[in-house]
Amino acid sequence: TQLLEQSPQFLSIQEGENLTVYCNSSSVFSSLQWYRQEPGEGPVLLVTVVTGGEVKKLKRLTFQFGDARKDSSLHITAAQPGDTGLYLCAGGSQGNLIFGKGTKLSVKP
Amino acid sequence: NAGVTQTPKFQVLKTGQSMTLQCAQDMNHNSMYWYRQDPGMGLRLIYYSASEGTTDKGEVPNGYNVSRLNKREFSLRLESAAPSQTSVYFCASSNLRASNQPQHFGDGTRLSIL
Protein backbone atom coordinates (compact mmCIF):
# COMPACT_ATOMS: atom_id res chain seq x y z
CA THR A 1 0.00 0.00 0.00
CA GLN A 2 1.42 3.37 -1.02
CA LEU A 3 1.30 6.04 1.67
CA LEU A 4 2.20 9.71 1.73
CA GLU A 5 3.19 11.18 5.09
CA GLN A 6 2.93 14.93 5.49
CA SER A 7 4.66 16.96 8.19
CA PRO A 8 4.07 18.91 10.21
CA GLN A 9 0.39 18.17 10.71
CA PHE A 10 -0.27 21.69 12.05
CA LEU A 11 1.72 24.91 11.67
CA SER A 12 0.91 28.32 13.14
CA ILE A 13 3.19 31.22 12.23
CA GLN A 14 3.28 35.01 12.07
CA GLU A 15 2.94 36.98 8.87
CA GLY A 16 6.30 37.43 7.17
CA GLU A 17 7.88 34.18 8.39
CA ASN A 18 9.18 31.46 6.07
CA LEU A 19 8.08 27.85 6.31
CA THR A 20 8.57 24.44 4.72
CA VAL A 21 6.16 21.51 4.70
CA TYR A 22 7.13 18.01 3.69
CA CYS A 23 5.56 15.09 1.87
CA ASN A 24 7.38 11.74 2.20
CA SER A 25 6.87 8.18 1.05
CA SER A 26 8.76 4.92 0.80
CA SER A 27 7.23 4.44 -2.67
CA VAL A 28 8.14 5.99 -5.99
CA PHE A 29 5.47 8.12 -7.62
CA SER A 30 5.21 8.96 -11.31
CA SER A 31 4.17 12.50 -10.42
CA LEU A 32 3.21 14.56 -7.42
CA GLN A 33 0.61 17.29 -7.05
CA TRP A 34 0.09 19.92 -4.35
CA TYR A 35 -3.37 21.26 -3.54
CA ARG A 36 -4.64 23.93 -1.16
CA GLN A 37 -8.02 23.58 0.51
CA GLU A 38 -9.86 26.36 2.33
CA PRO A 39 -12.67 25.71 4.85
CA GLY A 40 -15.94 24.74 3.21
CA GLU A 41 -14.37 24.32 -0.22
CA GLY A 42 -12.78 21.61 -2.31
CA PRO A 43 -9.03 21.30 -2.92
CA VAL A 44 -7.54 23.51 -5.64
CA LEU A 45 -4.45 22.44 -7.57
CA LEU A 46 -1.30 24.51 -7.02
CA VAL A 47 1.30 22.58 -9.01
CA THR A 48 2.23 19.24 -10.58
CA VAL A 49 5.82 17.98 -10.59
CA VAL A 50 6.80 14.99 -12.72
CA THR A 51 10.61 14.85 -12.95
CA GLY A 52 12.96 13.85 -10.13
CA GLY A 53 14.77 16.94 -8.85
CA GLU A 54 12.26 19.30 -10.46
CA VAL A 55 11.74 22.70 -8.85
CA LYS A 56 8.73 24.87 -9.64
CA LYS A 57 7.95 28.35 -8.35
CA LEU A 58 4.56 29.96 -7.99
CA LYS A 59 5.07 33.52 -6.70
CA ARG A 60 6.23 33.03 -3.08
CA LEU A 61 5.73 29.25 -3.15
CA THR A 62 8.57 26.89 -4.19
CA PHE A 63 7.89 23.22 -4.82
CA GLN A 64 10.55 20.54 -5.12
CA PHE A 65 10.27 16.88 -6.17
CA GLY A 66 12.93 14.62 -4.71
CA ASP A 67 15.54 13.08 -6.97
CA ALA A 68 14.18 9.59 -6.30
CA ARG A 69 10.55 10.76 -6.76
CA LYS A 70 9.64 9.57 -3.26
CA ASP A 71 9.31 12.94 -1.54
CA SER A 72 8.46 16.57 -2.07
CA SER A 73 8.58 19.86 -0.22
CA LEU A 74 6.70 23.13 -0.33
CA HIS A 75 8.49 26.28 0.85
CA ILE A 76 6.62 29.53 1.41
CA THR A 77 8.57 32.77 1.67
CA ALA A 78 7.20 35.68 3.69
CA ALA A 79 3.90 33.99 4.50
CA GLN A 80 0.72 36.05 4.38
CA PRO A 81 -2.69 35.51 6.03
CA GLY A 82 -4.06 34.59 2.60
CA ASP A 83 -1.79 31.51 2.62
CA THR A 84 -3.86 30.03 5.47
CA GLY A 85 -5.37 26.68 4.55
CA LEU A 86 -4.89 22.93 4.35
CA TYR A 87 -2.04 21.90 2.05
CA LEU A 88 -2.38 18.43 0.53
CA CYS A 89 0.13 16.47 -1.48
CA ALA A 90 -1.06 13.74 -3.81
CA GLY A 91 1.04 11.11 -5.55
CA GLY A 92 0.16 9.64 -8.91
CA SER A 93 -0.35 5.88 -8.81
CA GLN A 94 -1.72 3.81 -11.69
CA GLY A 95 -3.89 6.64 -12.94
CA ASN A 96 -5.33 7.60 -9.56
CA LEU A 97 -4.12 9.94 -6.81
CA ILE A 98 -3.03 8.92 -3.30
CA PHE A 99 -3.49 11.86 -0.92
CA GLY A 100 -1.54 12.69 2.21
CA LYS A 101 -3.45 13.77 5.31
CA GLY A 102 -2.40 17.39 4.88
CA THR A 103 -0.67 20.21 6.72
CA LYS A 104 -2.99 22.77 8.27
CA LEU A 105 -1.32 26.18 8.05
CA SER A 106 -2.43 29.26 9.96
CA VAL A 107 -0.74 32.59 9.25
CA LYS A 108 -1.54 35.29 11.79
CA PRO A 109 -1.36 39.01 10.96
CA ASN B 1 -17.95 29.24 -14.82
CA ALA B 2 -19.37 26.52 -12.54
CA GLY B 3 -16.74 23.75 -12.88
CA VAL B 4 -17.86 20.86 -10.66
CA THR B 5 -21.25 21.23 -8.94
CA GLN B 6 -22.35 18.99 -6.09
CA THR B 7 -25.82 18.72 -4.56
CA PRO B 8 -26.90 18.81 -1.83
CA LYS B 9 -24.35 20.80 0.18
CA PHE B 10 -25.59 19.43 3.52
CA GLN B 11 -27.69 16.41 4.48
CA VAL B 12 -28.67 14.64 7.69
CA LEU B 13 -29.90 11.05 7.46
CA LYS B 14 -31.02 8.40 9.88
CA THR B 15 -29.30 5.01 9.95
CA GLY B 16 -30.75 2.78 7.25
CA GLN B 17 -32.02 5.57 5.00
CA SER B 18 -30.83 5.85 1.43
CA MET B 19 -29.81 8.82 -0.63
CA THR B 20 -28.01 9.84 -3.80
CA LEU B 21 -25.33 12.52 -4.02
CA GLN B 22 -25.29 14.31 -7.35
CA CYS B 23 -22.28 15.66 -9.24
CA ALA B 24 -22.08 17.45 -12.58
CA GLN B 25 -19.14 19.00 -14.43
CA ASP B 26 -19.21 21.43 -17.33
CA MET B 27 -15.57 21.14 -18.45
CA ASN B 28 -16.15 18.27 -20.92
CA HIS B 29 -13.88 16.05 -18.81
CA ASN B 30 -13.71 12.33 -19.47
CA SER B 31 -12.91 11.12 -15.94
CA MET B 32 -14.79 11.63 -12.69
CA TYR B 33 -14.15 10.60 -9.08
CA TRP B 34 -15.83 10.35 -5.70
CA TYR B 35 -13.78 10.86 -2.51
CA ARG B 36 -14.58 11.03 1.16
CA GLN B 37 -12.65 13.24 3.57
CA ASP B 38 -12.52 12.39 7.26
CA PRO B 39 -10.54 14.10 10.05
CA GLY B 40 -7.12 12.50 10.36
CA MET B 41 -7.67 10.30 7.29
CA GLY B 42 -7.20 12.61 4.35
CA LEU B 43 -9.02 12.13 1.04
CA ARG B 44 -9.83 8.53 0.10
CA LEU B 45 -11.09 7.40 -3.27
CA ILE B 46 -14.46 5.63 -3.21
CA TYR B 47 -15.17 5.05 -6.92
CA TYR B 48 -14.04 6.49 -10.20
CA SER B 49 -15.18 6.58 -13.81
CA ALA B 50 -12.35 6.74 -16.30
CA SER B 51 -14.74 7.46 -19.16
CA GLU B 52 -18.44 7.52 -19.91
CA GLY B 53 -19.88 4.04 -19.49
CA THR B 54 -17.21 2.71 -17.11
CA THR B 55 -16.91 2.69 -13.32
CA ASP B 56 -14.35 1.10 -11.00
CA LYS B 57 -13.81 0.66 -7.27
CA GLY B 58 -11.34 2.81 -5.41
CA GLU B 59 -9.85 2.36 -1.95
CA VAL B 60 -13.09 2.38 0.12
CA PRO B 61 -16.07 1.26 -2.04
CA ASN B 62 -18.03 -0.80 0.51
CA GLY B 63 -21.52 0.56 1.19
CA TYR B 64 -21.61 2.71 -1.95
CA ASN B 65 -22.73 2.46 -5.55
CA VAL B 66 -22.16 4.83 -8.44
CA SER B 67 -23.71 5.66 -11.78
CA ARG B 68 -22.06 7.52 -14.65
CA LEU B 69 -25.29 8.88 -16.10
CA ASN B 70 -23.62 10.63 -19.04
CA LYS B 71 -20.36 12.45 -19.69
CA ARG B 72 -21.33 15.32 -17.37
CA GLU B 73 -22.90 13.52 -14.42
CA PHE B 74 -21.61 11.01 -11.86
CA SER B 75 -23.79 10.09 -8.87
CA LEU B 76 -22.96 8.33 -5.60
CA ARG B 77 -25.63 6.29 -3.81
CA LEU B 78 -25.79 5.12 -0.21
CA GLU B 79 -28.32 2.28 -0.12
CA SER B 80 -28.50 1.87 3.67
CA ALA B 81 -26.66 4.65 5.46
CA ALA B 82 -24.50 3.85 8.48
CA PRO B 83 -22.95 6.24 11.06
CA SER B 84 -19.50 5.28 9.73
CA GLN B 85 -20.45 6.99 6.48
CA THR B 86 -20.67 10.38 8.17
CA SER B 87 -18.13 12.40 6.20
CA VAL B 88 -17.56 15.15 3.68
CA TYR B 89 -17.91 13.82 0.15
CA PHE B 90 -16.09 15.40 -2.78
CA CYS B 91 -16.62 14.85 -6.46
CA ALA B 92 -13.77 15.62 -8.86
CA SER B 93 -13.14 15.49 -12.58
CA SER B 94 -10.13 15.44 -14.87
CA ASN B 95 -9.61 15.58 -18.61
CA LEU B 96 -8.05 12.11 -18.60
CA ARG B 97 -7.47 9.45 -15.97
CA ALA B 98 -3.73 9.85 -15.63
CA SER B 99 -1.52 10.43 -12.62
CA ASN B 100 -0.23 13.80 -13.86
CA GLN B 101 -3.65 15.20 -14.73
CA PRO B 102 -5.01 17.90 -12.43
CA GLN B 103 -8.28 17.08 -10.73
CA HIS B 104 -10.96 19.74 -10.30
CA PHE B 105 -13.05 19.41 -7.16
CA GLY B 106 -16.53 20.47 -6.17
CA ASP B 107 -17.17 22.14 -2.83
CA GLY B 108 -18.38 18.96 -1.15
CA THR B 109 -21.46 17.46 0.46
CA ARG B 110 -21.43 17.36 4.26
CA LEU B 111 -23.31 14.23 5.28
CA SER B 112 -24.26 13.26 8.83
CA ILE B 113 -25.77 9.88 9.66
CA LEU B 114 -27.53 9.65 13.01
PDB file of C-alpha atoms in Angstrom:
ATOM      1  CA  THR A   1       0.000   0.000   0.000  1.00  0.00           C
ATOM      2  CA  GLN A   2       1.416   3.369  -1.021  1.00  0.00           C
ATOM      3  CA  LEU A   3       1.297   6.038   1.671  1.00  0.00           C
ATOM      4  CA  LEU A   4       2.198   9.709   1.731  1.00  0.00           C
ATOM      5  CA  GLU A   5       3.193  11.176   5.094  1.00  0.00           C
ATOM      6  CA  GLN A   6       2.925  14.934   5.493  1.00  0.00           C
ATOM      7  CA  SER A   7       4.663  16.956   8.191  1.00  0.00           C
ATOM      8  CA  PRO A   8       4.073  18.914  10.210  1.00  0.00           C
ATOM      9  CA  GLN A   9       0.394  18.169  10.713  1.00  0.00           C
ATOM     10  CA  PHE A  10      -0.267  21.689  12.048  1.00  0.00           C
ATOM     11  CA  LEU A  11       1.719  24.910  11.673  1.00  0.00           C
ATOM     12  CA  SER A  12       0.908  28.318  13.138  1.00  0.00           C
ATOM     13  CA  ILE A  13       3.188  31.216  12.232  1.00  0.00           C
ATOM     14  CA  GLN A  14       3.278  35.012  12.070  1.00  0.00           C
ATOM     15  CA  GLU A  15       2.944  36.979   8.865  1.00  0.00           C
ATOM     16  CA  GLY A  16       6.304  37.434   7.175  1.00  0.00           C
ATOM     17  CA  GLU A  17       7.877  34.181   8.389  1.00  0.00           C
ATOM     18  CA  ASN A  18       9.176  31.464   6.071  1.00  0.00           C
ATOM     19  CA  LEU A  19       8.080  27.845   6.311  1.00  0.00           C
ATOM     20  CA  THR A  20       8.571  24.442   4.722  1.00  0.00           C
ATOM     21  CA  VAL A  21       6.165  21.513   4.697  1.00  0.00           C
ATOM     22  CA  TYR A  22       7.127  18.012   3.687  1.00  0.00           C
ATOM     23  CA  CYS A  23       5.562  15.088   1.875  1.00  0.00           C
ATOM     24  CA  ASN A  24       7.377  11.742   2.200  1.00  0.00           C
ATOM     25  CA  SER A  25       6.866   8.181   1.052  1.00  0.00           C
ATOM     26  CA  SER A  26       8.764   4.917   0.798  1.00  0.00           C
ATOM     27  CA  SER A  27       7.232   4.441  -2.669  1.00  0.00           C
ATOM     28  CA  VAL A  28       8.139   5.987  -5.991  1.00  0.00           C
ATOM     29  CA  PHE A  29       5.470   8.125  -7.623  1.00  0.00           C
ATOM     30  CA  SER A  30       5.214   8.964 -11.308  1.00  0.00           C
ATOM     31  CA  SER A  31       4.167  12.502 -10.423  1.00  0.00           C
ATOM     32  CA  LEU A  32       3.210  14.564  -7.424  1.00  0.00           C
ATOM     33  CA  GLN A  33       0.614  17.294  -7.045  1.00  0.00           C
ATOM     34  CA  TRP A  34       0.095  19.923  -4.353  1.00  0.00           C
ATOM     35  CA  TYR A  35      -3.375  21.257  -3.538  1.00  0.00           C
ATOM     36  CA  ARG A  36      -4.635  23.930  -1.161  1.00  0.00           C
ATOM     37  CA  GLN A  37      -8.019  23.585   0.508  1.00  0.00           C
ATOM     38  CA  GLU A  38      -9.862  26.359   2.328  1.00  0.00           C
ATOM     39  CA  PRO A  39     -12.665  25.706   4.854  1.00  0.00           C
ATOM     40  CA  GLY A  40     -15.936  24.739   3.211  1.00  0.00           C
ATOM     41  CA  GLU A  41     -14.367  24.320  -0.220  1.00  0.00           C
ATOM     42  CA  GLY A  42     -12.783  21.607  -2.313  1.00  0.00           C
ATOM     43  CA  PRO A  43      -9.034  21.305  -2.922  1.00  0.00           C
ATOM     44  CA  VAL A  44      -7.543  23.510  -5.639  1.00  0.00           C
ATOM     45  CA  LEU A  45      -4.453  22.442  -7.571  1.00  0.00           C
ATOM     46  CA  LEU A  46      -1.301  24.512  -7.018  1.00  0.00           C
ATOM     47  CA  VAL A  47       1.297  22.581  -9.014  1.00  0.00           C
ATOM     48  CA  THR A  48       2.226  19.241 -10.581  1.00  0.00           C
ATOM     49  CA  VAL A  49       5.824  17.977 -10.592  1.00  0.00           C
ATOM     50  CA  VAL A  50       6.797  14.993 -12.715  1.00  0.00           C
ATOM     51  CA  THR A  51      10.606  14.848 -12.951  1.00  0.00           C
ATOM     52  CA  GLY A  52      12.958  13.846 -10.128  1.00  0.00           C
ATOM     53  CA  GLY A  53      14.768  16.944  -8.847  1.00  0.00           C
ATOM     54  CA  GLU A  54      12.263  19.303 -10.456  1.00  0.00           C
ATOM     55  CA  VAL A  55      11.739  22.701  -8.850  1.00  0.00           C
ATOM     56  CA  LYS A  56       8.727  24.875  -9.636  1.00  0.00           C
ATOM     57  CA  LYS A  57       7.954  28.349  -8.349  1.00  0.00           C
ATOM     58  CA  LEU A  58       4.558  29.958  -7.986  1.00  0.00           C
ATOM     59  CA  LYS A  59       5.073  33.519  -6.705  1.00  0.00           C
ATOM     60  CA  ARG A  60       6.232  33.032  -3.075  1.00  0.00           C
ATOM     61  CA  LEU A  61       5.735  29.245  -3.153  1.00  0.00           C
ATOM     62  CA  THR A  62       8.569  26.895  -4.192  1.00  0.00           C
ATOM     63  CA  PHE A  63       7.889  23.220  -4.824  1.00  0.00           C
ATOM     64  CA  GLN A  64      10.548  20.535  -5.123  1.00  0.00           C
ATOM     65  CA  PHE A  65      10.268  16.885  -6.168  1.00  0.00           C
ATOM     66  CA  GLY A  66      12.932  14.617  -4.706  1.00  0.00           C
ATOM     67  CA  ASP A  67      15.545  13.081  -6.974  1.00  0.00           C
ATOM     68  CA  ALA A  68      14.177   9.588  -6.303  1.00  0.00           C
ATOM     69  CA  ARG A  69      10.551  10.761  -6.757  1.00  0.00           C
ATOM     70  CA  LYS A  70       9.644   9.572  -3.261  1.00  0.00           C
ATOM     71  CA  ASP A  71       9.306  12.942  -1.537  1.00  0.00           C
ATOM     72  CA  SER A  72       8.456  16.573  -2.075  1.00  0.00           C
ATOM     73  CA  SER A  73       8.578  19.861  -0.222  1.00  0.00           C
ATOM     74  CA  LEU A  74       6.703  23.135  -0.327  1.00  0.00           C
ATOM     75  CA  HIS A  75       8.493  26.276   0.852  1.00  0.00           C
ATOM     76  CA  ILE A  76       6.617  29.529   1.415  1.00  0.00           C
ATOM     77  CA  THR A  77       8.572  32.770   1.666  1.00  0.00           C
ATOM     78  CA  ALA A  78       7.197  35.682   3.686  1.00  0.00           C
ATOM     79  CA  ALA A  79       3.895  33.989   4.500  1.00  0.00           C
ATOM     80  CA  GLN A  80       0.716  36.052   4.375  1.00  0.00           C
ATOM     81  CA  PRO A  81      -2.695  35.506   6.030  1.00  0.00           C
ATOM     82  CA  GLY A  82      -4.062  34.590   2.597  1.00  0.00           C
ATOM     83  CA  ASP A  83      -1.789  31.512   2.622  1.00  0.00           C
ATOM     84  CA  THR A  84      -3.856  30.031   5.470  1.00  0.00           C
ATOM     85  CA  GLY A  85      -5.369  26.684   4.545  1.00  0.00           C
ATOM     86  CA  LEU A  86      -4.889  22.931   4.350  1.00  0.00           C
ATOM     87  CA  TYR A  87      -2.036  21.899   2.046  1.00  0.00           C
ATOM     88  CA  LEU A  88      -2.384  18.433   0.531  1.00  0.00           C
ATOM     89  CA  CYS A  89       0.127  16.465  -1.476  1.00  0.00           C
ATOM     90  CA  ALA A  90      -1.064  13.736  -3.814  1.00  0.00           C
ATOM     91  CA  GLY A  91       1.036  11.107  -5.547  1.00  0.00           C
ATOM     92  CA  GLY A  92       0.158   9.639  -8.908  1.00  0.00           C
ATOM     93  CA  SER A  93      -0.346   5.878  -8.810  1.00  0.00           C
ATOM     94  CA  GLN A  94      -1.723   3.810 -11.689  1.00  0.00           C
ATOM     95  CA  GLY A  95      -3.886   6.642 -12.941  1.00  0.00           C
ATOM     96  CA  ASN A  96      -5.325   7.602  -9.557  1.00  0.00           C
ATOM     97  CA  LEU A  97      -4.122   9.939  -6.810  1.00  0.00           C
ATOM     98  CA  ILE A  98      -3.035   8.919  -3.300  1.00  0.00           C
ATOM     99  CA  PHE A  99      -3.491  11.857  -0.915  1.00  0.00           C
ATOM    100  CA  GLY A 100      -1.542  12.686   2.214  1.00  0.00           C
ATOM    101  CA  LYS A 101      -3.447  13.772   5.307  1.00  0.00           C
ATOM    102  CA  GLY A 102      -2.400  17.391   4.879  1.00  0.00           C
ATOM    103  CA  THR A 103      -0.667  20.207   6.722  1.00  0.00           C
ATOM    104  CA  LYS A 104      -2.994  22.770   8.272  1.00  0.00           C
ATOM    105  CA  LEU A 105      -1.316  26.183   8.050  1.00  0.00           C
ATOM    106  CA  SER A 106      -2.434  29.258   9.961  1.00  0.00           C
ATOM    107  CA  VAL A 107      -0.742  32.593   9.252  1.00  0.00           C
ATOM    108  CA  LYS A 108      -1.537  35.289  11.789  1.00  0.00           C
ATOM    109  CA  PRO A 109      -1.356  39.006  10.964  1.00  0.00           C
TER     110      PRO A 109
ATOM    111  CA  ASN B   1     -17.952  29.237 -14.822  1.00  0.00           C
ATOM    112  CA  ALA B   2     -19.374  26.519 -12.542  1.00  0.00           C
ATOM    113  CA  GLY B   3     -16.740  23.752 -12.883  1.00  0.00           C
ATOM    114  CA  VAL B   4     -17.865  20.861 -10.656  1.00  0.00           C
ATOM    115  CA  THR B   5     -21.248  21.232  -8.943  1.00  0.00           C
ATOM    116  CA  GLN B   6     -22.353  18.990  -6.086  1.00  0.00           C
ATOM    117  CA  THR B   7     -25.825  18.725  -4.563  1.00  0.00           C
ATOM    118  CA  PRO B   8     -26.901  18.808  -1.831  1.00  0.00           C
ATOM    119  CA  LYS B   9     -24.351  20.803   0.181  1.00  0.00           C
ATOM    120  CA  PHE B  10     -25.589  19.434   3.523  1.00  0.00           C
ATOM    121  CA  GLN B  11     -27.685  16.406   4.478  1.00  0.00           C
ATOM    122  CA  VAL B  12     -28.671  14.638   7.687  1.00  0.00           C
ATOM    123  CA  LEU B  13     -29.902  11.046   7.456  1.00  0.00           C
ATOM    124  CA  LYS B  14     -31.022   8.402   9.883  1.00  0.00           C
ATOM    125  CA  THR B  15     -29.300   5.015   9.947  1.00  0.00           C
ATOM    126  CA  GLY B  16     -30.750   2.783   7.250  1.00  0.00           C
ATOM    127  CA  GLN B  17     -32.024   5.572   5.000  1.00  0.00           C
ATOM    128  CA  SER B  18     -30.833   5.852   1.429  1.00  0.00           C
ATOM    129  CA  MET B  19     -29.805   8.823  -0.628  1.00  0.00           C
ATOM    130  CA  THR B  20     -28.009   9.843  -3.803  1.00  0.00           C
ATOM    131  CA  LEU B  21     -25.334  12.518  -4.023  1.00  0.00           C
ATOM    132  CA  GLN B  22     -25.292  14.311  -7.351  1.00  0.00           C
ATOM    133  CA  CYS B  23     -22.282  15.658  -9.245  1.00  0.00           C
ATOM    134  CA  ALA B  24     -22.080  17.452 -12.578  1.00  0.00           C
ATOM    135  CA  GLN B  25     -19.139  18.998 -14.429  1.00  0.00           C
ATOM    136  CA  ASP B  26     -19.214  21.427 -17.333  1.00  0.00           C
ATOM    137  CA  MET B  27     -15.570  21.137 -18.454  1.00  0.00           C
ATOM    138  CA  ASN B  28     -16.145  18.269 -20.921  1.00  0.00           C
ATOM    139  CA  HIS B  29     -13.880  16.053 -18.809  1.00  0.00           C
ATOM    140  CA  ASN B  30     -13.715  12.333 -19.469  1.00  0.00           C
ATOM    141  CA  SER B  31     -12.906  11.118 -15.943  1.00  0.00           C
ATOM    142  CA  MET B  32     -14.786  11.631 -12.692  1.00  0.00           C
ATOM    143  CA  TYR B  33     -14.146  10.603  -9.083  1.00  0.00           C
ATOM    144  CA  TRP B  34     -15.826  10.350  -5.702  1.00  0.00           C
ATOM    145  CA  TYR B  35     -13.776  10.861  -2.512  1.00  0.00           C
ATOM    146  CA  ARG B  36     -14.583  11.034   1.160  1.00  0.00           C
ATOM    147  CA  GLN B  37     -12.645  13.245   3.574  1.00  0.00           C
ATOM    148  CA  ASP B  38     -12.521  12.392   7.263  1.00  0.00           C
ATOM    149  CA  PRO B  39     -10.542  14.095  10.051  1.00  0.00           C
ATOM    150  CA  GLY B  40      -7.116  12.501  10.355  1.00  0.00           C
ATOM    151  CA  MET B  41      -7.672  10.297   7.292  1.00  0.00           C
ATOM    152  CA  GLY B  42      -7.202  12.610   4.351  1.00  0.00           C
ATOM    153  CA  LEU B  43      -9.018  12.135   1.041  1.00  0.00           C
ATOM    154  CA  ARG B  44      -9.833   8.534   0.105  1.00  0.00           C
ATOM    155  CA  LEU B  45     -11.088   7.403  -3.272  1.00  0.00           C
ATOM    156  CA  ILE B  46     -14.458   5.635  -3.211  1.00  0.00           C
ATOM    157  CA  TYR B  47     -15.171   5.048  -6.921  1.00  0.00           C
ATOM    158  CA  TYR B  48     -14.041   6.492 -10.200  1.00  0.00           C
ATOM    159  CA  SER B  49     -15.181   6.577 -13.807  1.00  0.00           C
ATOM    160  CA  ALA B  50     -12.350   6.741 -16.300  1.00  0.00           C
ATOM    161  CA  SER B  51     -14.736   7.464 -19.158  1.00  0.00           C
ATOM    162  CA  GLU B  52     -18.441   7.521 -19.911  1.00  0.00           C
ATOM    163  CA  GLY B  53     -19.877   4.035 -19.490  1.00  0.00           C
ATOM    164  CA  THR B  54     -17.208   2.708 -17.112  1.00  0.00           C
ATOM    165  CA  THR B  55     -16.908   2.691 -13.322  1.00  0.00           C
ATOM    166  CA  ASP B  56     -14.349   1.096 -10.999  1.00  0.00           C
ATOM    167  CA  LYS B  57     -13.812   0.663  -7.271  1.00  0.00           C
ATOM    168  CA  GLY B  58     -11.342   2.809  -5.409  1.00  0.00           C
ATOM    169  CA  GLU B  59      -9.853   2.362  -1.947  1.00  0.00           C
ATOM    170  CA  VAL B  60     -13.093   2.378   0.121  1.00  0.00           C
ATOM    171  CA  PRO B  61     -16.068   1.259  -2.043  1.00  0.00           C
ATOM    172  CA  ASN B  62     -18.033  -0.803   0.511  1.00  0.00           C
ATOM    173  CA  GLY B  63     -21.521   0.559   1.187  1.00  0.00           C
ATOM    174  CA  TYR B  64     -21.613   2.712  -1.945  1.00  0.00           C
ATOM    175  CA  ASN B  65     -22.731   2.456  -5.554  1.00  0.00           C
ATOM    176  CA  VAL B  66     -22.160   4.835  -8.435  1.00  0.00           C
ATOM    177  CA  SER B  67     -23.709   5.665 -11.781  1.00  0.00           C
ATOM    178  CA  ARG B  68     -22.061   7.517 -14.650  1.00  0.00           C
ATOM    179  CA  LEU B  69     -25.295   8.881 -16.097  1.00  0.00           C
ATOM    180  CA  ASN B  70     -23.618  10.626 -19.041  1.00  0.00           C
ATOM    181  CA  LYS B  71     -20.359  12.449 -19.694  1.00  0.00           C
ATOM    182  CA  ARG B  72     -21.329  15.324 -17.368  1.00  0.00           C
ATOM    183  CA  GLU B  73     -22.898  13.517 -14.421  1.00  0.00           C
ATOM    184  CA  PHE B  74     -21.608  11.009 -11.856  1.00  0.00           C
ATOM    185  CA  SER B  75     -23.792  10.093  -8.870  1.00  0.00           C
ATOM    186  CA  LEU B  76     -22.961   8.326  -5.597  1.00  0.00           C
ATOM    187  CA  ARG B  77     -25.629   6.289  -3.806  1.00  0.00           C
ATOM    188  CA  LEU B  78     -25.787   5.117  -0.211  1.00  0.00           C
ATOM    189  CA  GLU B  79     -28.325   2.278  -0.125  1.00  0.00           C
ATOM    190  CA  SER B  80     -28.498   1.872   3.667  1.00  0.00           C
ATOM    191  CA  ALA B  81     -26.665   4.654   5.464  1.00  0.00           C
ATOM    192  CA  ALA B  82     -24.502   3.846   8.485  1.00  0.00           C
ATOM    193  CA  PRO B  83     -22.951   6.236  11.060  1.00  0.00           C
ATOM    194  CA  SER B  84     -19.497   5.278   9.727  1.00  0.00           C
ATOM    195  CA  GLN B  85     -20.453   6.993   6.476  1.00  0.00           C
ATOM    196  CA  THR B  86     -20.666  10.383   8.171  1.00  0.00           C
ATOM    197  CA  SER B  87     -18.132  12.397   6.205  1.00  0.00           C
ATOM    198  CA  VAL B  88     -17.557  15.154   3.678  1.00  0.00           C
ATOM    199  CA  TYR B  89     -17.908  13.818   0.148  1.00  0.00           C
ATOM    200  CA  PHE B  90     -16.090  15.399  -2.777  1.00  0.00           C
ATOM    201  CA  CYS B  91     -16.622  14.852  -6.464  1.00  0.00           C
ATOM    202  CA  ALA B  92     -13.770  15.622  -8.857  1.00  0.00           C
ATOM    203  CA  SER B  93     -13.140  15.488 -12.577  1.00  0.00           C
ATOM    204  CA  SER B  94     -10.126  15.440 -14.867  1.00  0.00           C
ATOM    205  CA  ASN B  95      -9.614  15.578 -18.608  1.00  0.00           C
ATOM    206  CA  LEU B  96      -8.053  12.111 -18.600  1.00  0.00           C
ATOM    207  CA  ARG B  97      -7.471   9.445 -15.974  1.00  0.00           C
ATOM    208  CA  ALA B  98      -3.727   9.845 -15.630  1.00  0.00           C
ATOM    209  CA  SER B  99      -1.524  10.434 -12.622  1.00  0.00           C
ATOM    210  CA  ASN B 100      -0.232  13.800 -13.855  1.00  0.00           C
ATOM    211  CA  GLN B 101      -3.647  15.198 -14.728  1.00  0.00           C
ATOM    212  CA  PRO B 102      -5.014  17.896 -12.427  1.00  0.00           C
ATOM    213  CA  GLN B 103      -8.279  17.082 -10.733  1.00  0.00           C
ATOM    214  CA  HIS B 104     -10.960  19.735 -10.303  1.00  0.00           C
ATOM    215  CA  PHE B 105     -13.046  19.408  -7.162  1.00  0.00           C
ATOM    216  CA  GLY B 106     -16.526  20.474  -6.173  1.00  0.00           C
ATOM    217  CA  ASP B 107     -17.171  22.141  -2.825  1.00  0.00           C
ATOM    218  CA  GLY B 108     -18.378  18.960  -1.150  1.00  0.00           C
ATOM    219  CA  THR B 109     -21.464  17.464   0.465  1.00  0.00           C
ATOM    220  CA  ARG B 110     -21.430  17.362   4.258  1.00  0.00           C
ATOM    221  CA  LEU B 111     -23.313  14.235   5.282  1.00  0.00           C
ATOM    222  CA  SER B 112     -24.260  13.257   8.833  1.00  0.00           C
ATOM    223  CA  ILE B 113     -25.769   9.877   9.656  1.00  0.00           C
ATOM    224  CA  LEU B 114     -27.525   9.650  13.013  1.00  0.00           C
TER     225      LEU B 114
END
